[in-house]
Amino acid sequence: QVQLVESGGGLVQAGGSLRLSCAASERTQNAMAWFRQAPGKERNFVAVISWSGLRIYYADSVKGRFTISRDNARNTVWLQMNALKPEDTAVYYCAADSGLYTSADKYDIWGQGTQVTVSS
């Protein structure tokens, strides 16, 4: 089974930017998604991209600020996060599935997560 490893998290001031990466252990034709989970809260959808890159969906809370992209030759998906807000603070997880879903319970393959902290 493919394994996912996230990186790129950190501490940033409000208004700043971060770029998260998710590297897959092998070539995959899965859709790839980003979710996030704040302490004591559910794991929420952030963005998803199809294998072709032609279908992309974002949560309303990140539209216009975050951009998901992928390079299948490098087995990597990125999440560019701009204009970050304190409410974006969470652990960010990468997920993969054959379908293009926005619900966390549809995904069976997950990374270990990377912490993003946005200070005010």
PDB file of C-alpha atoms in Angstrom:
ATOM      1  CA  GLN A   1       0.000   0.000   0.000  1.00  0.00           C
ATOM      2  CA  VAL A   2       1.238   3.455  -0.852  1.00  0.00           C
ATOM      3  CA  GLN A   3       2.580   5.501   2.050  1.00  0.00           C
ATOM      4  CA  LEU A   4       2.287   9.280   2.361  1.00  0.00           C
ATOM      5  CA  VAL A   5       4.718  11.629   4.094  1.00  0.00           C
ATOM      6  CA  GLU A   6       3.868  15.274   4.720  1.00  0.00           C
ATOM      7  CA  SER A   7       6.354  18.057   5.311  1.00  0.00           C
ATOM      8  CA  GLY A   8       6.552  21.838   5.306  1.00  0.00           C
ATOM      9  CA  GLY A   9       4.592  22.734   8.393  1.00  0.00           C
ATOM     10  CA  GLY A  10       5.774  25.279  10.912  1.00  0.00           C
ATOM     11  CA  LEU A  11       5.086  28.487  12.772  1.00  0.00           C
ATOM     12  CA  VAL A  12       4.145  31.566  10.767  1.00  0.00           C
ATOM     13  CA  GLN A  13       2.636  34.951  11.515  1.00  0.00           C
ATOM     14  CA  ALA A  14      -0.833  35.845  10.337  1.00  0.00           C
ATOM     15  CA  GLY A  15      -0.740  36.964   6.720  1.00  0.00           C
ATOM     16  CA  GLY A  16       2.236  34.763   5.967  1.00  0.00           C
ATOM     17  CA  SER A  17       2.613  31.753   3.691  1.00  0.00           C
ATOM     18  CA  LEU A  18       3.606  28.110   3.928  1.00  0.00           C
ATOM     19  CA  ARG A  19       3.916  25.363   1.350  1.00  0.00           C
ATOM     20  CA  LEU A  20       3.098  21.828   2.444  1.00  0.00           C
ATOM     21  CA  SER A  21       4.325  18.791   0.551  1.00  0.00           C
ATOM     22  CA  CYS A  22       2.992  15.243   0.467  1.00  0.00           C
ATOM     23  CA  ALA A  23       5.266  12.627  -1.020  1.00  0.00           C
ATOM     24  CA  ALA A  24       3.890   9.230  -1.996  1.00  0.00           C
ATOM     25  CA  SER A  25       6.108   6.166  -1.684  1.00  0.00           C
ATOM     26  CA  GLU A  26       5.149   4.973  -5.150  1.00  0.00           C
ATOM     27  CA  ARG A  27       3.365   6.081  -8.264  1.00  0.00           C
ATOM     28  CA  THR A  28      -0.350   6.361  -7.657  1.00  0.00           C
ATOM     29  CA  GLN A  29      -3.336   7.201  -9.826  1.00  0.00           C
ATOM     30  CA  ASN A  30      -5.344   8.245  -6.797  1.00  0.00           C
ATOM     31  CA  ALA A  31      -6.974  11.530  -6.109  1.00  0.00           C
ATOM     32  CA  MET A  32      -5.059  13.347  -3.390  1.00  0.00           C
ATOM     33  CA  ALA A  33      -6.544  15.492  -0.676  1.00  0.00           C
ATOM     34  CA  TRP A  34      -5.582  17.694   2.238  1.00  0.00           C
ATOM     35  CA  PHE A  35      -7.482  17.713   5.504  1.00  0.00           C
ATOM     36  CA  ARG A  36      -6.802  19.502   8.762  1.00  0.00           C
ATOM     37  CA  GLN A  37      -7.624  18.890  12.377  1.00  0.00           C
ATOM     38  CA  ALA A  38      -7.479  21.419  15.187  1.00  0.00           C
ATOM     39  CA  PRO A  39      -7.274  20.246  18.825  1.00  0.00           C
ATOM     40  CA  GLY A  40     -10.581  18.864  20.004  1.00  0.00           C
ATOM     41  CA  LYS A  41     -12.197  19.226  16.587  1.00  0.00           C
ATOM     42  CA  GLU A  42     -13.094  16.985  13.674  1.00  0.00           C
ATOM     43  CA  ARG A  43     -10.808  16.379  10.738  1.00  0.00           C
ATOM     44  CA  ASN A  44     -12.037  18.782   8.061  1.00  0.00           C
ATOM     45  CA  PHE A  45     -11.648  18.870   4.314  1.00  0.00           C
ATOM     46  CA  VAL A  46      -9.315  21.484   2.843  1.00  0.00           C
ATOM     47  CA  ALA A  47      -8.707  20.619  -0.817  1.00  0.00           C
ATOM     48  CA  VAL A  48      -8.662  17.702  -3.256  1.00  0.00           C
ATOM     49  CA  ILE A  49      -7.155  17.198  -6.692  1.00  0.00           C
ATOM     50  CA  SER A  50      -7.826  14.465  -9.211  1.00  0.00           C
ATOM     51  CA  TRP A  51      -5.018  12.362 -10.682  1.00  0.00           C
ATOM     52  CA  SER A  52      -5.154  14.375 -13.900  1.00  0.00           C
ATOM     53  CA  GLY A  53      -5.154  17.647 -12.009  1.00  0.00           C
ATOM     54  CA  LEU A  54      -8.193  18.766 -13.988  1.00  0.00           C
ATOM     55  CA  ARG A  55     -10.654  18.522 -11.119  1.00  0.00           C
ATOM     56  CA  ILE A  56      -9.942  20.534  -7.981  1.00  0.00           C
ATOM     57  CA  TYR A  57     -12.187  21.419  -5.079  1.00  0.00           C
ATOM     58  CA  TYR A  58     -11.603  23.631  -2.044  1.00  0.00           C
ATOM     59  CA  ALA A  59     -13.317  24.205   1.246  1.00  0.00           C
ATOM     60  CA  ASP A  60     -15.022  27.593   1.285  1.00  0.00           C
ATOM     61  CA  SER A  61     -12.817  28.695   4.165  1.00  0.00           C
ATOM     62  CA  VAL A  62      -9.637  28.439   2.073  1.00  0.00           C
ATOM     63  CA  LYS A  63     -10.832  29.428  -1.409  1.00  0.00           C
ATOM     64  CA  GLY A  64      -8.696  32.179  -2.887  1.00  0.00           C
ATOM     65  CA  ARG A  65      -5.934  31.631  -0.301  1.00  0.00           C
ATOM     66  CA  PHE A  66      -4.838  28.004  -0.741  1.00  0.00           C
ATOM     67  CA  THR A  67      -3.777  26.222  -3.919  1.00  0.00           C
ATOM     68  CA  ILE A  68      -3.425  22.476  -4.362  1.00  0.00           C
ATOM     69  CA  SER A  69      -1.215  21.070  -7.096  1.00  0.00           C
ATOM     70  CA  ARG A  70       0.537  17.836  -7.997  1.00  0.00           C
ATOM     71  CA  ASP A  71       3.368  16.432 -10.060  1.00  0.00           C
ATOM     72  CA  ASN A  72       2.725  12.780 -10.865  1.00  0.00           C
ATOM     73  CA  ALA A  73       6.271  12.275 -12.145  1.00  0.00           C
ATOM     74  CA  ARG A  74       7.499  13.160  -8.647  1.00  0.00           C
ATOM     75  CA  ASN A  75       4.639  11.429  -6.789  1.00  0.00           C
ATOM     76  CA  THR A  76       4.106  14.670  -4.893  1.00  0.00           C
ATOM     77  CA  VAL A  77       1.199  16.923  -4.001  1.00  0.00           C
ATOM     78  CA  TRP A  78       1.573  20.432  -2.615  1.00  0.00           C
ATOM     79  CA  LEU A  79      -0.646  22.802  -0.709  1.00  0.00           C
ATOM     80  CA  GLN A  80       0.374  26.425  -1.090  1.00  0.00           C
ATOM     81  CA  MET A  81      -1.150  28.417   1.746  1.00  0.00           C
ATOM     82  CA  ASN A  82      -1.201  32.211   1.542  1.00  0.00           C
ATOM     83  CA  ALA A  83      -2.750  34.921   3.712  1.00  0.00           C
ATOM     84  CA  LEU A  84      -2.755  32.533   6.648  1.00  0.00           C
ATOM     85  CA  LYS A  85      -5.036  33.209   9.596  1.00  0.00           C
ATOM     86  CA  PRO A  86      -4.852  32.026  13.204  1.00  0.00           C
ATOM     87  CA  GLU A  87      -7.904  29.845  12.517  1.00  0.00           C
ATOM     88  CA  ASP A  88      -5.838  27.904   9.971  1.00  0.00           C
ATOM     89  CA  THR A  89      -3.830  26.469  12.874  1.00  0.00           C
ATOM     90  CA  ALA A  90      -4.140  22.679  12.799  1.00  0.00           C
ATOM     91  CA  VAL A  91      -2.406  19.454  11.955  1.00  0.00           C
ATOM     92  CA  TYR A  92      -2.592  19.055   8.185  1.00  0.00           C
ATOM     93  CA  TYR A  93      -2.972  15.580   6.737  1.00  0.00           C
ATOM     94  CA  CYS A  94      -2.537  14.260   3.227  1.00  0.00           C
ATOM     95  CA  ALA A  95      -4.864  11.491   2.027  1.00  0.00           C
ATOM     96  CA  ALA A  96      -5.286   9.379  -1.094  1.00  0.00           C
ATOM     97  CA  ASP A  97      -8.163   7.455  -2.652  1.00  0.00           C
ATOM     98  CA  SER A  98      -9.376   6.302  -6.022  1.00  0.00           C
ATOM     99  CA  GLY A  99     -12.378   8.582  -5.720  1.00  0.00           C
ATOM    100  CA  LEU A 100     -12.599  12.357  -5.431  1.00  0.00           C
ATOM    101  CA  TYR A 101     -14.097  12.851  -1.983  1.00  0.00           C
ATOM    102  CA  THR A 102     -14.425  15.678   0.498  1.00  0.00           C
ATOM    103  CA  SER A 103     -15.301  13.477   3.468  1.00  0.00           C
ATOM    104  CA  ALA A 104     -12.485  12.137   5.635  1.00  0.00           C
ATOM    105  CA  ASP A 105     -14.204   8.806   6.233  1.00  0.00           C
ATOM    106  CA  LYS A 106     -13.909   7.977   2.526  1.00  0.00           C
ATOM    107  CA  TYR A 107     -10.114   7.862   2.689  1.00  0.00           C
ATOM    108  CA  ASP A 108      -8.109   4.831   3.760  1.00  0.00           C
ATOM    109  CA  ILE A 109      -4.589   6.099   3.076  1.00  0.00           C
ATOM    110  CA  TRP A 110      -3.249   8.864   5.318  1.00  0.00           C
ATOM    111  CA  GLY A 111       0.013  10.538   6.123  1.00  0.00           C
ATOM    112  CA  GLN A 112       1.218  11.201   9.660  1.00  0.00           C
ATOM    113  CA  GLY A 113       0.390  14.906   9.531  1.00  0.00           C
ATOM    114  CA  THR A 114       2.344  18.139   9.811  1.00  0.00           C
ATOM    115  CA  GLN A 115       1.649  20.921  12.300  1.00  0.00           C
ATOM    116  CA  VAL A 116       0.806  24.398  11.063  1.00  0.00           C
ATOM    117  CA  THR A 117       0.628  27.165  13.646  1.00  0.00           C
ATOM    118  CA  VAL A 118      -0.394  30.705  12.713  1.00  0.00           C
ATOM    119  CA  SER A 119       0.246  33.363  15.327  1.00  0.00           C
ATOM    120  CA  SER A 120      -1.788  36.549  15.535  1.00  0.00           C
TER     121      SER A 120
END
